[in-house]
Structure formats: C-alpha cells, structure tokens
Coordinates of C-alpha atoms in Angstrom, one line a residue:
Chain J
M89 CA -2.1 -35.2 -16.5
S90 CA -0.5 -32.6 -13.5
N91 CA -3.0 -30.0 -15.9
N92 CA -5.8 -31.1 -13.7
I93 CA -4.4 -31.3 -10.1
F94 CA -6.6 -29.0 -8.1
R95 CA -6.8 -28.3 -4.1
T96 CA -9.0 -26.2 -2.3
C97 CA -7.9 -23.6 -0.1
P98 CA -9.7 -24.5 3.1
D99 CA -9.5 -21.0 4.5
T100 CA -12.1 -20.2 1.6
G101 CA -13.2 -22.7 -0.3
L102 CA -11.1 -21.6 -3.3
K103 CA -10.4 -24.2 -6.1
F104 CA -6.8 -23.3 -7.2
H105 CA -5.7 -25.1 -10.2
G106 CA -2.0 -26.2 -9.7
P107 CA -0.3 -25.0 -12.5
A108 CA -2.5 -21.5 -12.0
E109 CA -1.3 -21.5 -8.5
T110 CA 2.8 -21.8 -9.7
L111 CA 1.7 -19.1 -12.0
M112 CA 0.6 -16.9 -9.7
K113 CA 3.6 -17.4 -7.6
V114 CA 6.7 -17.0 -10.0
N115 CA 4.6 -13.8 -11.3
A116 CA 4.1 -12.3 -7.5
V117 CA 7.3 -12.8 -6.7
A118 CA 8.9 -11.2 -10.1
A119 CA 7.2 -8.4 -9.3
V120 CA 7.5 -8.1 -6.0
V121 CA 11.6 -8.3 -7.2
F122 CA 11.1 -5.5 -9.9
L123 CA 9.5 -3.5 -7.1
L124 CA 12.6 -4.1 -4.7
V125 CA 15.0 -2.8 -7.3
G126 CA 13.1 -0.3 -8.7
G127 CA 12.4 1.4 -5.4
F128 CA 15.8 1.7 -4.6
Y129 CA 16.7 3.4 -7.4
G130 CA 13.9 5.6 -6.6
L131 CA 16.0 6.8 -3.7
L132 CA 18.5 7.4 -5.4
V133 CA 15.9 9.9 -7.7
G134 CA 15.1 11.4 -4.8
L135 CA 18.3 12.4 -3.2
T136 CA 19.2 13.8 -6.1
R137 CA 16.4 15.9 -6.3
W138 CA 17.6 17.1 -2.7
Q139 CA 19.3 19.8 -3.9
A140 CA 21.3 20.1 -0.5
V141 CA 22.1 16.8 -1.3
H142 CA 22.3 16.2 -5.2
L143 CA 23.6 12.4 -4.9
L144 CA 24.2 11.6 -8.1
E145 CA 26.1 12.8 -11.1
A146 CA 24.2 14.0 -14.2
S147 CA 24.9 10.9 -16.4
D148 CA 24.1 8.4 -13.7
F149 CA 21.2 10.5 -12.6
Y150 CA 19.3 10.2 -16.5
M151 CA 20.7 6.2 -15.8
V152 CA 19.1 5.7 -12.5
L153 CA 16.0 7.4 -13.7
T154 CA 15.3 5.3 -16.3
L155 CA 15.6 2.1 -14.3
H156 CA 13.4 3.2 -11.4
G157 CA 10.4 4.5 -14.8
I158 CA 10.5 1.3 -15.9
N159 CA 10.7 -1.3 -13.1
V160 CA 8.1 0.4 -11.2
L161 CA 5.8 2.0 -14.0
I162 CA 6.5 -1.3 -16.6
F163 CA 8.1 -4.6 -14.5
W164 CA 6.2 -4.5 -11.2
M165 CA 3.0 -3.5 -12.1
I166 CA 2.8 -5.7 -15.2
F167 CA 4.6 -9.0 -13.5
F168 CA 2.1 -8.4 -10.2
E169 CA -1.1 -7.6 -12.8
I170 CA -0.7 -11.3 -14.4
A171 CA -0.5 -12.8 -11.4
V172 CA -4.1 -10.6 -10.7
L173 CA -5.7 -12.1 -14.0
Y174 CA -4.7 -15.6 -13.4
F175 CA -6.1 -15.1 -9.9
C176 CA -9.2 -13.2 -11.4
S177 CA -9.9 -16.4 -14.0
S178 CA -8.8 -19.9 -12.6
V179 CA -9.0 -18.9 -9.2
L180 CA -12.2 -16.9 -9.1
L181 CA -14.1 -19.1 -11.5
G182 CA -12.8 -22.4 -10.4
C183 CA -11.5 -23.4 -13.7
R184 CA -8.4 -24.8 -14.9
L185 CA -5.6 -22.2 -16.5
A186 CA -5.7 -22.2 -20.4
T187 CA -2.3 -23.2 -21.9
P188 CA -0.1 -23.3 -18.7
K189 CA 2.7 -23.8 -21.4
W190 CA 2.2 -20.3 -23.6
A191 CA 1.8 -18.9 -20.1
W192 CA 5.0 -20.0 -18.8
V193 CA 6.6 -19.1 -22.5
G194 CA 5.1 -16.1 -21.5
F195 CA 6.5 -15.5 -17.7
A196 CA 9.9 -16.6 -19.6
L197 CA 10.0 -13.7 -22.4
M198 CA 8.7 -10.9 -19.5
V199 CA 11.6 -12.5 -17.1
I200 CA 14.8 -12.2 -19.8
G201 CA 13.3 -8.8 -20.8
A202 CA 13.2 -7.0 -17.5
V203 CA 16.5 -8.7 -17.2
M204 CA 18.1 -7.7 -20.2
N205 CA 16.3 -3.7 -20.0
N206 CA 18.5 -3.6 -16.6
V207 CA 21.8 -4.6 -18.0
I208 CA 21.5 -2.7 -20.8
V209 CA 20.5 0.6 -19.0
L210 CA 23.1 0.1 -16.2
Q211 CA 25.8 -0.5 -18.9
G212 CA 25.5 3.2 -19.8
S213 CA 24.7 3.8 -22.8
S214 CA 20.3 3.6 -22.6
S215 CA 19.8 6.0 -20.4
V216 CA 16.8 7.2 -22.0
M217 CA 14.7 7.3 -19.8
M218 CA 11.1 5.4 -20.0
T219 CA 9.8 7.9 -22.4
S220 CA 12.6 6.7 -24.9
Y221 CA 11.8 10.1 -27.2
V222 CA 13.6 10.0 -30.8
P223 CA 15.6 11.2 -31.5
M224 CA 17.6 9.9 -28.5
E225 CA 18.7 6.7 -29.5
A226 CA 19.2 4.2 -26.9
H227 CA 21.1 0.9 -27.8
P228 CA 19.2 -1.3 -30.0
L229 CA 18.7 -4.6 -26.8
F230 CA 16.9 -1.7 -25.0
Y231 CA 13.8 -1.4 -27.3
L232 CA 14.4 -5.0 -27.9
S233 CA 14.1 -6.2 -24.4
L234 CA 11.0 -3.8 -24.1
I235 CA 9.6 -5.7 -27.4
L236 CA 10.2 -9.1 -25.6
F237 CA 8.8 -8.1 -21.8
A238 CA 5.7 -6.5 -24.1
V239 CA 5.1 -10.1 -26.6
G240 CA 5.0 -12.2 -22.7
A241 CA 2.8 -9.8 -21.1
L242 CA 0.6 -10.1 -24.4
I243 CA 0.6 -13.7 -23.7
G244 CA -0.1 -13.4 -20.5
C245 CA -3.2 -11.9 -21.5
F246 CA -4.3 -14.2 -24.2
V247 CA -3.9 -17.1 -21.7
F248 CA -6.5 -15.3 -19.6
F249 CA -8.9 -14.5 -22.6
G250 CA -8.2 -18.7 -22.9
T251 CA -9.3 -19.1 -20.1
L252 CA -12.6 -17.2 -19.8
V253 CA -13.4 -19.3 -22.5
I254 CA -12.8 -22.7 -20.6
A255 CA -14.9 -21.6 -17.8
K256 CA -17.4 -20.8 -19.7
A257 CA -17.6 -24.1 -22.2
E258 CA -17.3 -26.2 -18.7
K259 CA -20.1 -24.6 -17.2
T260 CA -18.0 -23.4 -13.9
Y261 CA -20.1 -20.7 -13.0
E262 CA -23.8 -19.7 -13.4
G263 CA -24.8 -16.3 -15.2
S264 CA -22.1 -13.2 -15.4
V265 CA -18.7 -13.4 -14.2
P266 CA -18.3 -12.0 -10.7
L267 CA -17.8 -8.1 -10.6
V268 CA -14.0 -8.7 -9.8
T269 CA -13.3 -10.9 -12.6
F270 CA -15.1 -8.4 -14.5
G271 CA -13.0 -5.6 -13.4
A272 CA -9.6 -7.9 -14.5
I273 CA -11.2 -8.5 -18.0
T274 CA -11.5 -4.7 -18.3
A275 CA -8.0 -4.6 -17.4
A276 CA -7.3 -7.5 -19.9
V277 CA -8.8 -5.1 -22.7
I278 CA -6.7 -2.0 -21.9
A279 CA -3.2 -4.1 -21.7
V280 CA -4.3 -5.6 -25.2
F281 CA -4.5 -2.3 -26.4
T282 CA -1.4 -1.1 -24.9
I283 CA 1.0 -3.9 -25.8
V284 CA 0.0 -3.1 -29.4
S285 CA 0.6 0.4 -29.6
G286 CA 4.1 -0.7 -27.8
A287 CA 4.8 -3.0 -30.5
I288 CA 3.5 -0.3 -32.9
V289 CA 6.1 2.2 -31.8
L290 CA 8.9 -0.2 -30.6
L291 CA 9.7 -2.5 -33.0
P292 CA 10.0 0.2 -36.2
T293 CA 12.8 2.3 -33.5
F294 CA 14.3 -1.3 -33.1
L295 CA 14.7 -1.3 -36.8
W296 CA 15.8 2.1 -36.7
S297 CA 18.1 1.5 -33.9
V298 CA 20.0 -1.0 -36.0
G299 CA 20.1 1.5 -38.8
L300 CA 17.3 -0.6 -41.1
V301 CA 15.1 2.3 -40.8
G302 CA 16.4 6.0 -41.3
E303 CA 14.1 8.3 -39.4
I304 CA 11.1 7.9 -36.9
D305 CA 9.1 10.7 -36.9
V306 CA 8.8 12.8 -33.6
L307 CA 5.6 13.6 -33.6
A308 CA 4.5 10.1 -34.5
Y309 CA 6.2 8.9 -32.4
R310 CA 4.9 10.8 -28.8
L311 CA 1.7 10.1 -30.2
I312 CA 1.9 6.6 -30.7
W313 CA 4.2 6.0 -27.7
W314 CA 1.8 7.6 -25.1
A315 CA -0.8 5.1 -26.2
F316 CA 1.3 2.5 -24.7
G317 CA 2.9 4.8 -22.2
H318 CA 0.1 6.4 -20.4
S319 CA -2.6 3.2 -21.6
S320 CA -0.2 0.7 -19.5
Q321 CA -1.3 3.4 -16.2
Q322 CA -4.9 2.4 -17.0
I323 CA -3.9 -1.0 -16.8
N324 CA -3.1 -0.4 -13.4
V325 CA -6.1 1.5 -12.6
A326 CA -8.7 -1.1 -13.9
A327 CA -6.7 -3.6 -12.2
H328 CA -6.3 -1.7 -8.7
V329 CA -10.5 -0.6 -8.5
S330 CA -10.8 -4.9 -8.8
V331 CA -9.1 -5.0 -6.4
W332 CA -10.4 -2.6 -4.0
Y333 CA -13.9 -4.4 -4.7
A334 CA -12.5 -8.0 -4.1
I335 CA -10.6 -6.5 -0.8
V336 CA -14.0 -5.2 0.4
A337 CA -16.1 -8.5 -0.5
I338 CA -13.4 -10.6 1.0
L339 CA -12.7 -8.4 5.0
F340 CA -16.7 -7.3 5.5
G341 CA -18.7 -9.5 3.0
A342 CA -19.6 -7.0 1.1
K343 CA -21.9 -6.9 -1.6
P344 CA -21.6 -3.7 -4.8
L345 CA -24.6 -1.2 -4.2
S346 CA -25.0 -1.8 -7.7
E347 CA -23.5 -4.6 -10.0
K348 CA -24.9 -2.4 -13.0
V349 CA -23.7 0.2 -11.8
S350 CA -20.2 -1.0 -10.9
R351 CA -20.3 -2.9 -14.3
T352 CA -21.2 0.2 -16.2
A353 CA -18.4 2.1 -14.8
F354 CA -16.2 -0.5 -16.1
L355 CA -17.3 -0.2 -19.1
M356 CA -16.7 3.5 -19.5
Y357 CA -13.3 2.4 -18.4
I358 CA -12.8 0.0 -21.8
L359 CA -14.7 2.9 -23.8
F360 CA -12.8 5.7 -23.5
L361 CA -9.7 6.0 -20.1
Q362 CA -7.1 5.4 -22.8
L363 CA -7.8 8.4 -24.6
A364 CA -6.3 10.1 -21.0
S365 CA -3.2 9.5 -23.2
V366 CA -3.9 12.8 -25.0
H367 CA -3.0 15.1 -22.1
H368 CA 0.6 14.3 -22.5
L369 CA 0.3 16.0 -26.4
L370 CA -1.0 18.8 -25.1
V371 CA 1.2 20.7 -25.7
D372 CA 2.4 19.2 -29.2
P373 CA 2.2 21.3 -32.5
G374 CA 0.7 18.9 -35.0
V375 CA -2.3 17.6 -33.5
S376 CA -5.3 19.8 -33.4
S377 CA -6.9 21.7 -30.4
N378 CA -10.7 19.4 -31.7
F379 CA -8.0 16.1 -30.9
K380 CA -7.2 17.0 -28.1
M381 CA -10.3 18.6 -26.2
F382 CA -13.0 16.1 -27.6
N383 CA -10.2 13.2 -26.2
T384 CA -9.4 14.9 -22.7
S385 CA -12.2 16.7 -22.0
Y386 CA -15.8 15.0 -23.4
A387 CA -13.7 11.2 -23.4
M388 CA -11.5 11.8 -20.3
Y389 CA -14.2 13.0 -18.2
L390 CA -16.3 10.0 -18.8
A391 CA -13.5 7.7 -17.9
V392 CA -13.1 10.8 -15.0
M393 CA -17.3 10.1 -14.3
A394 CA -16.6 6.1 -14.0
S395 CA -13.8 6.4 -11.4
M396 CA -15.9 8.6 -9.2
V397 CA -18.5 5.7 -9.5
H398 CA -15.7 3.2 -8.1
G399 CA -14.8 5.7 -5.3
L400 CA -18.7 6.3 -4.0
T401 CA -19.3 2.6 -4.8
V402 CA -16.2 0.8 -3.1
P403 CA -16.8 2.9 0.4
G404 CA -20.6 2.7 0.2
S405 CA -20.8 -1.2 -0.4
M406 CA -18.3 -1.1 2.9
E407 CA -20.4 1.1 5.0
A408 CA -23.9 -0.7 4.0
A409 CA -21.8 -4.0 5.2
Q410 CA -20.4 -2.6 8.2
R411 CA -24.2 -1.3 9.2
A412 CA -26.1 -4.4 8.2
R413 CA -23.6 -6.2 11.3
G414 CA -24.3 -3.2 13.7
H415 CA -22.5 -0.8 13.2
T416 CA -24.8 1.8 12.8
A417 CA -24.4 4.8 15.3
G418 CA -23.9 7.9 13.6
L419 CA -22.2 9.1 9.8
F420 CA -19.0 7.3 10.7
T421 CA -18.9 4.5 13.4
W422 CA -18.8 1.8 10.1
L423 CA -15.7 3.7 9.2
R424 CA -14.1 3.7 12.9
K425 CA -15.0 0.2 13.4
A426 CA -13.1 -1.0 10.5
P427 CA -10.0 -3.4 10.9
W428 CA -7.1 -0.2 10.8
G429 CA -4.4 -2.8 12.0
N430 CA -5.7 -5.4 9.2
P431 CA -2.6 -4.4 6.7
T432 CA -4.7 -5.5 3.5
F433 CA -8.0 -3.5 5.1
S434 CA -5.7 -0.1 5.8
G435 CA -3.4 -0.3 2.4
M436 CA -6.7 -0.7 0.2
F437 CA -8.0 2.6 2.1
I438 CA -5.0 4.4 2.1
S439 CA -5.0 3.5 -1.4
L440 CA -8.5 4.2 -2.5
V441 CA -8.8 8.1 -0.8
G442 CA -4.8 8.7 -2.3
F443 CA -6.1 8.0 -5.4
G444 CA -9.1 10.1 -5.6
F445 CA -8.2 12.7 -3.7
L446 CA -5.0 13.6 -4.6
G447 CA -4.5 11.3 -8.1
G448 CA -7.8 12.1 -9.3
I449 CA -8.4 15.6 -8.9
T450 CA -4.7 16.8 -10.4
G451 CA -5.8 14.3 -13.5
V452 CA -8.6 16.5 -14.2
V453 CA -6.9 19.3 -13.4
M454 CA -3.5 18.0 -15.7
G455 CA -5.9 17.3 -19.0
A456 CA -7.8 20.5 -19.2
E457 CA -6.0 22.1 -21.8
Q458 CA -5.8 25.5 -20.8
I459 CA -4.7 24.6 -17.1
N460 CA -2.9 22.3 -18.1
I461 CA -0.2 25.0 -19.3
L462 CA 1.0 26.0 -16.0
V463 CA 2.1 22.6 -15.0
H464 CA 3.2 20.8 -18.2
N465 CA 6.3 18.8 -18.2
T466 CA 6.7 20.3 -14.3
L467 CA 7.8 17.8 -11.4
Y468 CA 3.8 17.9 -11.2
V469 CA 3.3 15.6 -13.2
P470 CA 5.3 13.0 -11.5
G471 CA 3.8 14.3 -8.5
H472 CA 0.4 13.3 -9.9
F473 CA 1.6 9.9 -10.9
H474 CA 3.2 8.8 -7.5
A475 CA -0.5 10.1 -6.4
T476 CA -2.3 7.1 -8.8
V477 CA 0.4 4.7 -10.0
V478 CA 2.0 4.3 -6.4
L479 CA -0.3 5.8 -4.0
G480 CA -3.3 4.3 -5.4
S481 CA -1.8 0.4 -7.8
T482 CA 1.1 0.0 -5.5
M483 CA -0.7 0.7 -2.4
A484 CA -3.7 -1.5 -3.2
F485 CA -1.8 -4.8 -4.4
M486 CA 0.7 -4.2 -1.7
A487 CA -3.2 -4.9 0.4
L488 CA -3.9 -7.6 -1.4
T489 CA -0.3 -9.7 -1.3
Y490 CA -0.9 -9.6 2.9
W491 CA -3.9 -11.4 2.1
L492 CA -2.2 -13.7 -0.9
V493 CA 0.5 -14.8 1.0
P494 CA -1.1 -16.9 2.9
I495 CA -3.8 -18.5 1.0
L496 CA -1.8 -19.1 -1.9
F497 CA 1.3 -19.5 -0.5
R498 CA -0.1 -20.9 2.7
R499 CA 2.4 -19.0 4.6
E500 CA 1.7 -16.9 7.4
I501 CA 3.1 -13.4 7.2
V502 CA 5.7 -12.5 9.5
M503 CA 6.8 -9.7 11.6
K504 CA 2.9 -8.8 12.0
G505 CA 3.7 -5.8 14.3
L506 CA 5.6 -4.2 11.3
A507 CA 3.1 -5.5 8.4
K508 CA 0.8 -3.3 10.4
W509 CA 1.9 -0.2 10.1
Q510 CA 4.0 -0.6 6.7
P511 CA 0.7 0.8 5.2
Y512 CA 0.8 4.0 7.2
I513 CA 4.4 4.4 6.3
F514 CA 4.5 3.9 2.9
G515 CA 1.6 6.0 2.6
L516 CA 2.3 8.7 4.4
G517 CA 6.0 8.7 2.7
M518 CA 4.0 8.6 -0.4
S519 CA 1.7 11.6 -0.3
G520 CA 4.5 13.2 1.0
V521 CA 6.2 12.7 -2.4
A522 CA 3.2 13.5 -4.6
L523 CA 2.5 16.5 -2.7
F524 CA 5.9 18.1 -2.7
L525 CA 6.8 17.2 -6.4
M526 CA 3.2 18.7 -7.0
G527 CA 4.3 21.3 -4.8
A528 CA 7.7 21.6 -6.8
G529 CA 6.0 21.3 -10.5
T530 CA 3.9 24.4 -9.5
L531 CA 6.4 26.6 -8.9
G532 CA 7.8 25.8 -12.4
V533 CA 10.5 23.1 -11.4
P534 CA 10.9 20.8 -14.8
R535 CA 10.4 16.8 -14.4
R536 CA 13.4 16.0 -16.0
H537 CA 16.4 18.3 -15.2
W538 CA 19.5 16.4 -13.1
D539 CA 19.8 19.9 -10.8
I540 CA 17.4 22.8 -11.0
G541 CA 20.5 24.9 -10.4
F542 CA 21.1 24.1 -14.1
A543 CA 25.4 23.6 -12.7
G544 CA 26.9 22.6 -16.5
T545 CA 24.8 24.4 -18.4
G546 CA 27.7 27.1 -19.5
G547 CA 26.2 29.8 -17.6
M548 CA 22.5 29.4 -18.3
T549 CA 21.1 30.1 -14.8
H550 CA 17.1 30.6 -13.3
E551 CA 16.1 31.7 -10.0
F552 CA 13.6 29.1 -8.7
P553 CA 11.6 30.5 -5.2
A554 CA 13.0 29.7 -2.2
A555 CA 10.1 27.2 -1.4
A556 CA 11.0 25.3 -4.2
Y557 CA 14.4 24.3 -3.0
T558 CA 12.0 23.8 0.2
M559 CA 9.9 21.2 -2.2
L560 CA 12.3 19.2 -2.9
A561 CA 14.2 18.8 0.7
L562 CA 10.6 17.5 1.7
N563 CA 10.0 15.7 -1.3
G564 CA 13.3 13.7 -0.4
L565 CA 12.4 13.2 3.4
S566 CA 9.2 11.8 2.0
V567 CA 11.1 9.5 -0.6
I568 CA 13.7 8.2 2.7
L569 CA 9.7 7.3 4.4
A570 CA 8.2 5.3 1.6
V571 CA 11.4 3.6 1.1
A572 CA 11.5 2.4 4.4
G573 CA 7.2 1.6 4.0
G574 CA 8.4 -0.6 0.4
A575 CA 11.6 -2.0 2.0
A576 CA 9.6 -3.6 4.9
F577 CA 6.8 -4.7 2.4
C578 CA 9.5 -6.6 1.3
V579 CA 11.3 -8.0 4.0
I580 CA 7.9 -8.8 5.2
I581 CA 6.6 -10.7 2.2
V582 CA 10.0 -12.0 1.3
G583 CA 10.4 -13.0 4.7
S584 CA 6.8 -14.6 5.0
L585 CA 7.8 -16.7 1.7
L586 CA 11.0 -18.4 3.3
F587 CA 10.3 -18.5 7.0
G588 CA 6.4 -17.7 7.1
K589 CA 4.7 -20.8 9.4
K590 CA 3.7 -23.3 6.8
L591 CA -0.1 -23.4 7.3
G592 CA -0.6 -26.6 5.3
D593 CA -4.0 -27.9 4.9
Q594 CA -5.3 -26.9 7.9
P595 CA -7.6 -23.7 7.7
M596 CA -5.7 -20.6 9.9
A597 CA -7.1 -19.7 13.6
E598 CA -8.4 -16.1 12.3
P599 CA -10.9 -16.2 9.4
C600 CA -9.2 -15.1 6.7
I601 CA -12.5 -14.3 4.8
V602 CA -16.0 -12.6 6.1
A603 CA -19.4 -14.3 5.4
P604 CA -21.5 -12.2 2.9
V605 CA -23.8 -10.2 4.4
T606 CA -27.4 -11.8 3.9
D607 CA -30.2 -9.7 2.2
E608 CA -31.5 -10.2 6.2
E609 CA -28.6 -8.1 7.3
Y610 CA -29.0 -5.9 4.9
N611 CA -32.7 -5.3 5.9
A612 CA -32.9 -5.5 9.6
N613 CA -33.2 -2.2 11.8
G614 CA -34.4 -0.7 9.0
G615 CA -31.8 -0.1 6.7
S616 CA -30.6 -1.5 3.1
A617 CA -28.0 -2.1 0.8
Y618 CA -28.5 1.6 -0.5
A619 CA -28.1 3.7 2.7
I620 CA -24.9 5.6 2.7
P621 CA -25.0 8.4 4.6
G622 CA -21.1 8.3 5.8
T623 CA -20.1 7.6 2.0
I624 CA -22.1 10.4 0.5
V625 CA -20.6 13.1 2.9
L626 CA -17.3 11.6 2.3
A627 CA -18.6 12.6 -1.1
M628 CA -19.1 15.6 -1.2
I629 CA -16.1 16.6 1.0
F630 CA -14.5 15.4 -2.0
F631 CA -16.6 17.7 -4.7
A632 CA -15.8 20.8 -3.0
S633 CA -12.2 19.2 -2.7
F634 CA -12.4 19.1 -5.8
A635 CA -14.0 22.5 -7.5
L636 CA -11.7 24.6 -5.2
Y637 CA -8.9 22.9 -6.1
Y638 CA -10.3 23.4 -10.4
F639 CA -11.2 27.0 -9.5
I640 CA -8.2 27.7 -7.3
N641 CA -6.1 26.3 -11.2
W642 CA -8.3 28.7 -12.6
K643 CA -6.7 31.3 -10.9
Y644 CA -3.6 31.0 -11.3
L645 CA -3.7 30.5 -15.1
A646 CA -5.7 33.8 -15.2
E647 CA -3.1 35.8 -12.7
T648 CA -0.4 34.2 -15.2
W649 CA -1.2 36.4 -18.2
G650 CA -2.7 40.2 -17.2
I651 CA -5.6 41.3 -19.6
G652 CA -5.8 45.1 -20.8
Chain G
M83 CA -32.5 -28.5 -23.9
S84 CA -31.3 -26.3 -26.3
D85 CA -35.3 -25.0 -26.8
Q86 CA -35.0 -23.9 -23.4
D87 CA -31.1 -22.2 -23.8
E88 CA -32.4 -19.9 -26.7
T89 CA -35.7 -18.8 -24.6
N90 CA -33.1 -17.9 -21.0
S91 CA -30.7 -16.1 -23.8
G92 CA -33.4 -14.7 -25.4
D93 CA -34.1 -13.0 -21.8
V94 CA -31.7 -11.6 -20.9
P95 CA -31.1 -7.8 -21.9
M96 CA -29.2 -6.9 -24.8
M97 CA -26.6 -5.1 -22.2
Q98 CA -26.2 -7.3 -19.9
K99 CA -25.3 -9.5 -23.5
L100 CA -22.4 -6.7 -24.2
L101 CA -21.1 -7.0 -20.8
D102 CA -21.2 -10.8 -20.3
N103 CA -19.2 -10.9 -23.7
P104 CA -15.0 -10.5 -23.2
F105 CA -14.5 -11.1 -27.1
L106 CA -17.2 -8.1 -27.7
L107 CA -15.9 -5.8 -25.0
L108 CA -11.6 -6.3 -26.6
F109 CA -12.7 -5.2 -29.8
L110 CA -14.6 -2.3 -28.9
G111 CA -12.1 -1.5 -25.8
V112 CA -9.5 -1.5 -29.0
A113 CA -11.2 0.3 -31.4
S114 CA -12.2 3.0 -29.2
P115 CA -9.1 4.0 -28.5
A116 CA -7.5 3.3 -32.2
V117 CA -10.0 5.4 -33.8
L118 CA -10.0 8.5 -31.4
Y119 CA -6.7 8.5 -30.4
L120 CA -4.6 6.9 -32.8
A121 CA -5.6 7.2 -36.5
W122 CA -7.0 10.4 -35.8
G123 CA -3.8 11.7 -34.3
I124 CA -2.5 10.4 -37.4
M125 CA -4.3 11.8 -39.7
E126 CA -3.7 15.0 -38.2
I127 CA -0.1 14.3 -38.1
V128 CA 0.2 13.4 -41.8
T129 CA -1.4 15.9 -43.3
I130 CA 0.5 18.9 -41.6
P131 CA 1.4 20.9 -44.5
A132 CA 5.4 20.2 -46.2
R133 CA 6.2 23.7 -45.3

C-alpha cells in the first residue's frame, strides 16, 4: 500500500514517491558519513606526507591511506550516486521507484560491506591500499566486503533501470527522458560495467585469499582491476556533469544549448570513457603499444571531447539564460551577476572550472603514452584525481546537497554564513592539494611511498630537490584548509538535518527554483539561446592553457634524454 | 491508436531511438569496453610467450 504514497514538493512541484524519498535520504546520509570518515583519514595522510610533520609511522600510514582511498573514492561517491540515480529516475520522471524492497537489500549490502571494510582494514592486516595489487594479500574479508558493497550498488543500478521501465510503461513523461536523467543513465551504464569488472577481479582474488585458487596473474589483475578502479571514477564524471546541468536549470531556468549535442556527448562517455583505464597500464609490460595508444589516444580523446562539449554547454546555457534575463552588458556581466553567495551555484562553478582546468588538462597529459612516463606512479597521479574526483565530483555533489536538504528533507540550511563560504574554503584547499601534489610529482616524488627521505630502507637514498619538500609542506597546509571546508560541509548538513527549521508543507520564503527561460525571453533584444560570447572567450582561455601545458610537458620530455 | 503509435515511432530518427533506449545504451556501454579494453588486453596477456 505504502508503495503508492506520493508527496508534491511545495517549492518545486516535483513528485516524491515515499519509499524512494526514504531511500534517497538514507543513501545521502550514509554518503556524508563516509565522506566525514574518509576526509579525516585524508588529513592524516596529508600531515604524514608533510615531511616536517610526518605524523604516522609507516604501517599506520598504509592502513590510513587504504581507508582514505576506499572511503572517499568508493563509499562516499557511490552512496551519493545511488541517491542521485533514484532522484533522477523516480523524482524527475514522477513515478514510483521499482522494487523498493530490493533497493533496501542493496542499501543494506552496501552498508554491511562498507562497515566491514573499515573494520577489517583498521585491524591492520589489510593495508594494501585501494588498488590491493596482488601478490600483496589482504584479509579475505577485505575482498568480501568490497564484493558485498559492489553487489549492493549493482542492485541499486538495476532498481534505477527498473524505474525507467515503470515510468515509460505508466507514461509519466512524454518524449525522451530529461537530459539530467539521461546523464544519470550514462552513470548507471558505466556503473554496471565497473561493478561487473570488480566482480570478475575480486571474486577470484577472494578465493585466492582463502586458498582455493593457487595464483592470480599479476598483469591480468592490474588490467581488470583498473576496469573497476578507474571506471568507478567515470561514474562520478557522468554523475557530476548531470548535476551541473541540473543546477543551471534550477538556478537560472536555463535550457541546454543543444539537447542533441549534450546527449551525443553523453553517448560518447558511454562508448569511450571507460577505455581511459588503460592510462594506468601505460608502462606495463605484456600489453602492446597498439592497445595502449588506441585506448588512451584515439578512443579516450573522444571522451575528452565529450567533456569539453559539456564544459562549453553548461556555462554556455547559463550565459544564454542570464542574457535572456537582462544581463547583457559586456562579456562577463552574466557571470558577475550570478549568485556567488549561494553555495549551490559557487560549488557548481568551482567544480566546473576545477574539473576542466586542473583535472581535465592533466588527465590528457597523463593519457599520452610518451609524456605519461614523466609522471607515472608519482604524486602527480593523486594530484590529478584530487582535481577530478574531489574538486570536480565531490564539490558538485556538495553543491547539489545544499539544494536537496530543504527539498528532500524539508529542513532549512543552518549556519548560512558558513555555508556561503564553505565551497570557497574547500575549493581553495583542494585546488592547492591538486596543484602541489602535481608539482611534487613533476619533481619525481613517488605516489605510494611513506617517506621520500627513505628512512628505514637500509641505506637507500635519493636526493629530491628542495622544492619537492616545499610542495609537500604546501600540500599539507592545503589539506588542512580542504579538511576544514569538508568538515564545515558535514557540520552544516548534519546540523541542518538535526536542527534545521522544519519547513513542512509550506513553500520557502525565497524560491529555490527559477522558472524556465522562455523562447520569447531568449529572442528579446536580438539575443538567442546561442549567443554566448563570454563562454567562447572562456573556452579560448581553456584551449590556450591546454595547448601551453601540453607543449611544456613535451618540452620536459625532450630534456629528459639528450639526443646525440 | 496502435497505428498512430507506429506512425509516430516511425517518425523518430534512428539516433533518437538509440538514445531513448536505456537497455541498448547499457549493451553498448558494456560491450565497448569489454571488447576494446578487457578482451583485447586479456588476449595480449595470455599470448605472451612462456619464455
């Protein structure tokens, strides 16, 4: 009976299916809990990498690094993404959620897996880091916990697909699904491939850890593990791009510059984004240059192009909407007049810029086989993925959460002054983390070593430039700033859920959604939905930065080995 | 009614039909990396000469 309970949001007019709403809430809350846990471990990692502080002993460092990676890269992200999938299907399509009981089973498996993983790693016998490369062996429950979590997430994905079927069958929408839902479909498709790959690699590894399988091939493990490990981050990309589209529609009433172009870009993600996993194998023996170059160049560049399409159309649609609403002066009045004090907007825009300039450009550099050799397995890699996953995805998810708390939980955001500054604090800190880790990596600092002074290695030494130590210190300071911003987010959200003013069924004093811009508004004053000169200038700046940085890396490479 | 539906669906461009079918997208999104990444990569690894 309760399966058909709906409520209509007084602020947005969106229909919330009761069981779906509860499932979104519990997934979102679980996500924030694991963000808090993983962020705390991140602080310990950053303070250990800072050579002058060097907080943890080696054994503790690898344990904490394992916990940090899995909690934030897997648990926080996927719990939040399951909430996003349910929102984009059940809420945006205005239909009931398919099989809520199965969705609860999936959630329970995810919670059991995540908690079990934390407990088993904290016991100290599974400090194998997130990659858990064989023949390094963790406790069998370590692999089992990840399998349980993955099965739970897979159930969540199929509940999402089932909900799409229900919406179509019950005709709760006309024509194609909304673009944001299409982005969520992209994320779910990538998630299915990711989780199946995880099962392919983790099941035999679990059997190996209990002695039922004699040996795991190291090369094959790495190949298949990265289909899981890297693709899991591509789920985030598809999800956070969907969040960008959602936020510009919510805050500006913007419609996409071109639905066809944006959907085609998502299709390119579906076809090619997961092939970027090969960039982890670019120095591996056993796989050919043909395999490496096809996947990381020809195929991956199509996915990169798709990201650049989104990077153009999201601010472009925002500019067109702002111009239609009267902010027509000059190149950047539309941007200056944006609601910079609203954390939903500022978080989204920091995510967009950080993901594009810091994460995107460096990802392409690392994806080129020749210049990858400069930074492979150095701290440059964590620098890159802190720009993509944290500055890009986490920041976007935080931004959406500020909007979702009043809509979904019907609670007012508390500490609004702090909430206004939180995206800037977190964004600045995380930009520093990304830049300084990449700086240290460019100077050759290895990504996985506890101590670049090589203490306790029996006389092994290497003289890193003094700048490398400075980079690690600056990284430590940036980590503190980022963790302060992350903690502020958790305090604000948990505080809002517990102590925020109850909104009930009455609309909020300030509208939280802007009416869609009409064709008449777009066409007024000689404008159109395609007049976006400011965004074009920003895109040109992006391309110039891209070309310059790409050239600099080839120049570095040319200086690595003298010719003649 | 059904004739009208068929006529309407006949007007839909092929690309839109593809994009409107989540299960076809699921197939493509799993098949593409399964062939180009997993199968190709595994084939190269298992054909490494034994010494």
